[in-house]
Amino acid sequence: MAKDYYQILGVARGAALADIKKAYRRLARKFHPDLNPGDKTAEARFKEIQGAYAVLSDPKKRAQYDQFGDTGGVPPGAGPGGPGAPGFEGFDFSDYGSSTFRDFFENLFGGGVVRGAEPPAGGPGRGEDLHYTMQVGFEDAIHGVQARIRVNRLAACEACRGHGHVSGGRKRSCPACGGSGRGAVQRGFMKFSGACPACGGTGQAPGDPCRACGGQGAVQKSDLISVRIPAGVDNGSKVRVPGRGNAGRNGGPPGDLYIVIEVAPHAFFRREGANISIRVPISVPEATLGAKIEVPTLWGKTTIRIPPGTRSGQKFRIKEQGATVAGRKGRGDEYAEVYIVPPPFDNERIREMMKELEKISGPNPRATTGMN
């Protein structure tokens, strides 16, 4: 009985090639034998779908089929594993949504497909990034500082230029791919092609292992690195030093060095983002009568006015005397919080004055709060 390939794929006779591909993908995934183990009906349906797609996806075969009809069932080799099977070789999976058909089967059958985002095993690869924790002083973090650090890293072997082997004369074809630079991975009835994992797509066999690095392409090295810590860094900030990480694989570029900052605490400054806070002591007369006092900042000393009747805990803002923030313009503010220091209690003259002050200072301050 003649087969209707359009009906098998569920598309109209005048369907565009894109619609035929879409229908084929959906049905192939549904009836694939590896997804339906032991189901003979699904296996037969899968063969039928492959046969229909082999004809309708080829413009010449499709024109012949439209003119003369079925030419005898499933084309030779359309069954699973058969020679010349259309399978999935050359099939374009790139437009199958965000999770590609290729990824679906790769996950199902345990990987083995070389992705474009990952270099093949034999090809060049970027080196690993390194992280180095560095403690800097509080004021150095604010103003920036030039520092030198010693870092142990894997550097590219100079003898083999990071490849791990030496050519030693005449070039030889890669035995794994025969010099083509291409390799294939078989998963069930599907075959995927990519760069040869043995030679990384070069088509040439690697030479003898380098004696200087033992074939690793990298050697251990202790580097003294000069680095500029920018102004405004804070705890957890990272300073990137390009190309100072571990050497790349097979001549690939090195990774980067990231310096993770730890800021040492200061004796009296505290930092909150771009703002700086400080607690400043004042005397009872200064708090009562008011005064002008000198206050330290990260940029030098400045003078602030303490108004009469100032209480402990009051804060005074000093504009643009705070910290810079790495990558931003301008500076934050400094906030000076004052606290009143009582006079020495063992001075007889002061005790007499305090007693006199007690008589004339007015009502009990707790009375106004409702506590008494």
Coordinates of C-alpha atoms in Angstrom, one line a residue:
M1 CA 0.0 0.0 0.0
A2 CA 1.4 3.4 -1.0
K3 CA 2.4 5.6 1.9
D4 CA 1.4 9.2 2.2
Y5 CA 4.5 10.9 3.6
Y6 CA 2.7 14.2 4.3
Q7 CA 0.1 12.3 6.3
I8 CA 2.9 10.5 8.3
L9 CA 4.4 13.8 9.3
G10 CA 1.0 15.4 9.8
V11 CA 1.6 18.3 7.4
A12 CA -0.2 19.7 4.3
R13 CA 1.0 18.7 0.9
G14 CA 2.1 22.3 0.2
A15 CA 3.9 22.7 3.6
A16 CA 7.0 24.7 3.8
L17 CA 10.3 23.0 4.6
A18 CA 10.4 24.8 8.0
D19 CA 7.0 23.2 8.9
I20 CA 8.2 19.8 7.8
K21 CA 11.3 20.1 10.0
K22 CA 9.2 21.2 13.0
A23 CA 6.8 18.3 12.6
Y24 CA 9.8 15.9 12.2
R25 CA 11.5 17.1 15.4
R26 CA 8.3 16.7 17.4
L27 CA 7.5 13.2 16.1
A28 CA 11.1 12.0 16.3
R29 CA 11.3 12.9 19.9
K30 CA 8.0 11.3 20.7
F31 CA 8.6 7.9 19.0
H32 CA 12.4 7.5 19.4
P33 CA 13.1 3.9 20.4
D34 CA 15.4 5.0 23.2
L35 CA 12.5 6.9 24.8
N36 CA 10.2 3.9 24.2
P37 CA 12.3 0.8 25.1
G38 CA 10.7 -2.4 24.0
D39 CA 7.8 -0.7 22.1
K40 CA 7.8 -2.2 18.6
T41 CA 5.0 0.0 17.5
A42 CA 7.0 3.1 18.4
E43 CA 10.1 1.7 16.7
A44 CA 8.2 1.1 13.5
R45 CA 6.6 4.5 13.6
F46 CA 10.0 6.1 14.1
K47 CA 11.3 4.3 11.0
E48 CA 8.3 5.5 9.1
I49 CA 8.8 9.1 10.2
Q50 CA 12.5 9.0 9.2
G51 CA 11.6 7.6 5.8
A52 CA 9.0 10.4 5.2
Y53 CA 11.4 13.1 6.4
A54 CA 14.2 11.7 4.2
V55 CA 12.1 12.3 1.1
L56 CA 10.2 15.5 2.0
S57 CA 13.3 17.3 3.3
D58 CA 15.1 16.8 0.0
P59 CA 13.8 19.1 -2.8
K60 CA 14.6 16.6 -5.6
K61 CA 13.2 13.6 -3.8
R62 CA 10.1 15.6 -2.8
A63 CA 9.5 16.7 -6.4
Q64 CA 9.8 13.1 -7.6
Y65 CA 7.4 11.9 -4.8
D66 CA 4.9 14.6 -5.6
Q67 CA 5.0 13.5 -9.3
F68 CA 5.2 9.8 -9.0
G69 CA 4.1 9.0 -5.4
D70 CA 5.7 6.4 -3.1
T71 CA 8.8 4.7 -4.6
G72 CA 8.7 1.7 -2.4
G73 CA 8.5 2.5 1.3
V74 CA 11.3 3.6 3.6
P75 CA 14.5 4.4 1.7
P76 CA 17.5 2.1 2.1
G77 CA 19.3 2.7 5.4
A78 CA 16.5 4.7 7.0
G79 CA 16.3 2.2 9.8
P80 CA 18.2 2.6 13.1
G81 CA 21.9 2.2 12.6
G82 CA 21.7 1.4 8.9
P83 CA 24.3 2.6 6.5
G84 CA 23.5 6.0 5.0
A85 CA 20.7 6.5 7.6
P86 CA 19.6 10.1 7.6
G87 CA 19.5 9.9 11.4
F88 CA 20.3 13.4 12.7
E89 CA 23.6 14.0 10.9
G90 CA 23.6 17.5 9.5
F91 CA 20.3 18.3 11.1
D92 CA 20.0 21.9 12.3
F93 CA 19.1 22.0 16.0
S94 CA 20.0 25.6 16.5
D95 CA 16.4 27.0 16.3
Y96 CA 14.7 24.5 18.6
G97 CA 13.9 27.0 21.3
S98 CA 16.0 27.9 24.4
S99 CA 16.6 24.3 25.3
T100 CA 17.8 22.7 22.0
F101 CA 17.0 19.3 20.7
R102 CA 20.7 18.6 20.8
D103 CA 20.8 19.4 24.6
F104 CA 17.8 17.2 25.2
F105 CA 19.4 14.1 23.8
E106 CA 22.9 15.0 25.2
N107 CA 21.4 15.0 28.7
L108 CA 19.5 11.8 28.0
F109 CA 22.4 9.8 26.8
G110 CA 25.1 11.1 29.1
G111 CA 26.8 13.9 27.1
G112 CA 29.7 13.5 24.7
V113 CA 28.7 16.3 22.4
V114 CA 31.2 19.1 22.1
R115 CA 29.5 22.5 22.8
G116 CA 30.6 25.7 21.1
A117 CA 31.0 27.4 24.4
E118 CA 33.5 24.8 25.7
P119 CA 36.8 24.3 23.9
P120 CA 37.5 20.7 22.7
A121 CA 39.7 18.5 24.9
G122 CA 42.7 18.9 22.6
G123 CA 42.2 22.6 21.7
P124 CA 43.3 25.8 23.4
G125 CA 41.5 26.7 26.6
R126 CA 41.5 29.8 28.9
G127 CA 43.4 29.4 32.2
E128 CA 41.8 29.4 35.6
D129 CA 41.3 32.7 37.5
L130 CA 43.1 33.1 40.8
H131 CA 41.9 34.8 44.0
Y132 CA 44.2 36.5 46.5
T133 CA 43.0 38.0 49.7
M134 CA 44.8 41.2 50.6
Q135 CA 44.4 43.3 53.8
V136 CA 44.8 47.1 53.4
G137 CA 44.8 49.9 55.9
F138 CA 41.6 51.9 56.5
E139 CA 43.0 55.1 55.1
D140 CA 44.8 53.3 52.2
A141 CA 41.4 51.9 51.2
I142 CA 40.0 55.4 51.2
H143 CA 42.9 57.1 49.3
G144 CA 44.2 54.2 47.2
V145 CA 47.6 52.6 47.4
Q146 CA 50.3 51.0 45.3
A147 CA 51.2 47.6 46.6
R148 CA 53.3 44.6 45.7
I149 CA 52.2 41.1 46.3
R150 CA 53.7 37.7 45.7
V151 CA 51.5 35.2 44.0
N152 CA 52.1 31.5 43.2
R153 CA 50.7 30.6 39.8
L154 CA 51.0 28.3 36.9
A155 CA 52.8 30.1 34.1
A156 CA 53.0 29.0 30.5
C157 CA 56.1 26.8 29.8
E158 CA 58.5 28.9 27.7
A159 CA 60.0 25.8 26.0
C160 CA 56.8 24.6 24.4
R161 CA 54.9 27.9 24.6
G162 CA 52.2 26.3 26.8
H163 CA 51.3 23.5 24.4
G164 CA 52.9 20.7 26.4
H165 CA 54.6 19.1 23.4
V166 CA 57.2 19.9 20.8
S167 CA 56.7 19.4 17.1
G168 CA 60.2 17.9 16.4
G169 CA 60.2 18.3 12.7
R170 CA 57.7 16.9 10.2
K171 CA 54.0 17.3 11.0
R172 CA 51.9 14.2 11.3
S173 CA 48.2 13.8 10.7
C174 CA 46.0 13.1 13.8
P175 CA 45.4 9.3 13.9
A176 CA 42.0 9.9 15.5
C177 CA 40.5 11.9 12.7
G178 CA 42.8 11.1 9.9
G179 CA 43.8 14.7 9.5
S180 CA 40.3 16.0 8.9
G181 CA 40.0 17.8 12.3
R182 CA 36.5 16.5 12.7
G183 CA 35.1 13.9 15.0
A184 CA 31.7 12.3 15.5
V185 CA 29.8 11.1 18.6
Q186 CA 27.2 8.4 18.3
R187 CA 24.3 8.3 20.7
G188 CA 21.8 5.6 19.9
F189 CA 20.5 6.3 16.4
M190 CA 21.8 9.8 16.3
K191 CA 25.2 11.0 15.3
F192 CA 26.7 14.5 16.1
S193 CA 29.8 15.9 14.6
G194 CA 32.3 18.5 16.0
A195 CA 36.0 19.3 16.4
C196 CA 38.1 16.2 16.9
P197 CA 38.8 15.9 20.7
A198 CA 42.2 14.5 20.2
C199 CA 43.7 17.3 18.1
G200 CA 41.3 20.1 18.9
G201 CA 40.3 20.4 15.3
T202 CA 43.8 21.1 13.9
G203 CA 44.0 17.8 12.1
Q204 CA 47.6 17.4 13.3
A205 CA 49.0 14.9 15.9
P206 CA 50.8 16.5 18.9
G207 CA 54.5 16.1 19.0
D208 CA 56.6 14.6 21.8
P209 CA 55.9 15.7 25.4
C210 CA 57.9 18.7 26.5
R211 CA 60.7 17.8 28.9
A212 CA 60.7 21.2 30.6
C213 CA 57.1 20.9 31.9
G214 CA 56.5 17.1 31.6
G215 CA 53.9 17.7 28.9
Q216 CA 51.7 19.9 31.2
G217 CA 52.3 23.1 29.2
A218 CA 52.7 25.0 32.5
V219 CA 55.3 25.3 35.3
Q220 CA 54.9 26.6 38.9
K221 CA 56.1 30.1 39.3
S222 CA 56.2 32.7 42.1
D223 CA 55.5 36.2 40.7
L224 CA 56.0 39.5 42.4
I225 CA 53.2 41.7 41.1
S226 CA 52.8 45.4 41.4
V227 CA 49.2 46.4 41.7
R228 CA 47.3 49.7 42.2
I229 CA 44.5 49.5 44.7
P230 CA 42.1 52.2 43.6
A231 CA 40.6 54.7 46.0
G232 CA 37.3 53.8 47.6
V233 CA 37.6 50.0 47.9
D234 CA 35.8 48.4 50.8
N235 CA 35.6 45.0 52.4
G236 CA 34.8 42.4 49.7
S237 CA 35.9 44.6 46.8
K238 CA 37.7 42.9 44.0
V239 CA 40.6 44.3 42.0
R240 CA 41.2 42.5 38.6
V241 CA 44.7 42.1 37.3
P242 CA 44.3 40.8 33.7
G243 CA 46.4 37.8 32.6
R244 CA 47.9 37.1 36.0
G245 CA 45.9 33.9 36.6
N246 CA 47.0 30.4 35.7
A247 CA 48.3 29.6 32.3
G248 CA 45.9 28.5 29.6
R249 CA 45.6 25.0 28.2
N250 CA 47.4 24.1 25.0
G251 CA 48.6 27.6 24.3
G252 CA 45.3 29.3 25.4
P253 CA 45.2 32.7 27.1
P254 CA 45.9 32.9 30.9
G255 CA 43.2 33.6 33.4
D256 CA 43.0 36.7 35.6
L257 CA 44.0 37.5 39.1
Y258 CA 41.4 38.8 41.4
I259 CA 42.5 40.6 44.6
V260 CA 39.8 40.4 47.3
I261 CA 40.1 43.3 49.7
E262 CA 39.9 43.2 53.5
V263 CA 40.0 46.6 55.2
A264 CA 41.6 46.8 58.6
P265 CA 39.5 48.7 61.2
H266 CA 40.4 52.2 62.3
A267 CA 41.0 53.4 65.8
F268 CA 38.1 55.9 65.7
F269 CA 36.7 56.2 62.1
R270 CA 33.8 53.9 61.0
R271 CA 32.6 53.5 57.5
E272 CA 29.1 53.1 56.2
G273 CA 29.2 53.0 52.4
A274 CA 30.5 56.4 51.3
N275 CA 29.9 58.0 54.7
I276 CA 32.3 58.1 57.7
S277 CA 31.2 58.4 61.3
I278 CA 33.2 59.4 64.4
R279 CA 32.4 59.9 68.0
V280 CA 33.8 63.2 69.5
P281 CA 34.0 64.0 73.2
I282 CA 33.0 67.4 74.5
S283 CA 33.0 68.9 77.9
V284 CA 30.1 70.0 80.0
P285 CA 30.9 73.7 79.5
E286 CA 31.2 73.2 75.7
A287 CA 27.8 71.4 75.7
T288 CA 26.2 74.1 77.9
L289 CA 27.7 77.3 76.5
G290 CA 28.5 76.2 73.0
A291 CA 31.9 76.2 71.3
K292 CA 34.0 75.7 68.2
I293 CA 35.9 72.5 68.2
E294 CA 38.5 70.8 65.9
V295 CA 37.4 67.4 64.5
P296 CA 39.6 65.0 62.5
T297 CA 38.5 63.8 59.0
L298 CA 40.2 61.5 56.5
W299 CA 41.2 64.6 54.5
G300 CA 42.6 66.7 57.4
K301 CA 41.3 68.5 60.4
T302 CA 38.2 70.8 60.3
T303 CA 36.3 73.0 62.7
I304 CA 32.6 72.5 63.6
R305 CA 30.4 74.7 65.8
I306 CA 28.7 73.1 68.9
P307 CA 25.6 75.2 69.7
P308 CA 24.6 75.9 73.3
G309 CA 22.6 73.2 75.0
T310 CA 24.0 70.3 72.9
R311 CA 23.2 66.9 74.2
S312 CA 25.0 63.6 74.0
G313 CA 24.3 61.7 70.8
Q314 CA 23.7 64.7 68.6
K315 CA 25.2 64.3 65.2
F316 CA 26.8 67.0 63.1
R317 CA 27.2 66.6 59.3
I318 CA 30.5 67.6 57.7
K319 CA 29.9 67.7 53.9
E320 CA 32.1 65.8 51.5
Q321 CA 34.6 64.7 54.1
G322 CA 33.6 61.1 53.8
A323 CA 34.9 58.3 51.6
T324 CA 35.2 58.0 47.8
V325 CA 33.6 55.0 46.3
A326 CA 35.4 53.1 43.6
G327 CA 34.0 53.9 40.2
R328 CA 32.0 56.9 41.3
K329 CA 32.5 60.6 41.5
G330 CA 32.5 62.8 44.6
R331 CA 32.7 61.9 48.2
G332 CA 30.3 61.0 51.0
D333 CA 29.9 63.0 54.2
E334 CA 31.4 62.6 57.7
Y335 CA 29.0 62.5 60.7
A336 CA 30.5 63.6 64.1
E337 CA 28.5 62.3 67.0
V338 CA 29.3 64.1 70.2
Y339 CA 29.1 62.7 73.7
I340 CA 29.5 64.7 76.9
V341 CA 32.4 63.9 79.3
P342 CA 31.7 64.8 82.9
P343 CA 34.3 66.7 84.9
P344 CA 36.6 64.9 87.3
F345 CA 34.6 64.1 90.5
D346 CA 37.6 64.1 92.9
N347 CA 38.3 67.9 92.4
E348 CA 36.9 69.7 95.5
R349 CA 36.4 73.0 93.7
I350 CA 34.5 71.3 90.9
R351 CA 32.3 69.5 93.4
E352 CA 31.4 72.8 95.1
M353 CA 30.5 74.4 91.7
M354 CA 28.4 71.3 90.8
K355 CA 26.5 71.7 94.0
E356 CA 25.9 75.3 93.3
L357 CA 24.8 74.5 89.8
E358 CA 22.4 71.9 91.1
K359 CA 20.6 74.6 93.1
I360 CA 20.1 77.0 90.2
S361 CA 19.8 74.6 87.2
G362 CA 16.0 74.3 87.4
P363 CA 13.7 71.4 87.9
N364 CA 14.7 67.7 87.9
P365 CA 15.1 66.8 84.2
R366 CA 13.3 63.5 84.8
A367 CA 10.2 65.4 85.9
T368 CA 9.5 66.7 82.4
T369 CA 9.5 63.1 81.1
G370 CA 6.8 61.8 83.4
M371 CA 9.2 59.5 85.2
N372 CA 8.7 61.2 88.5

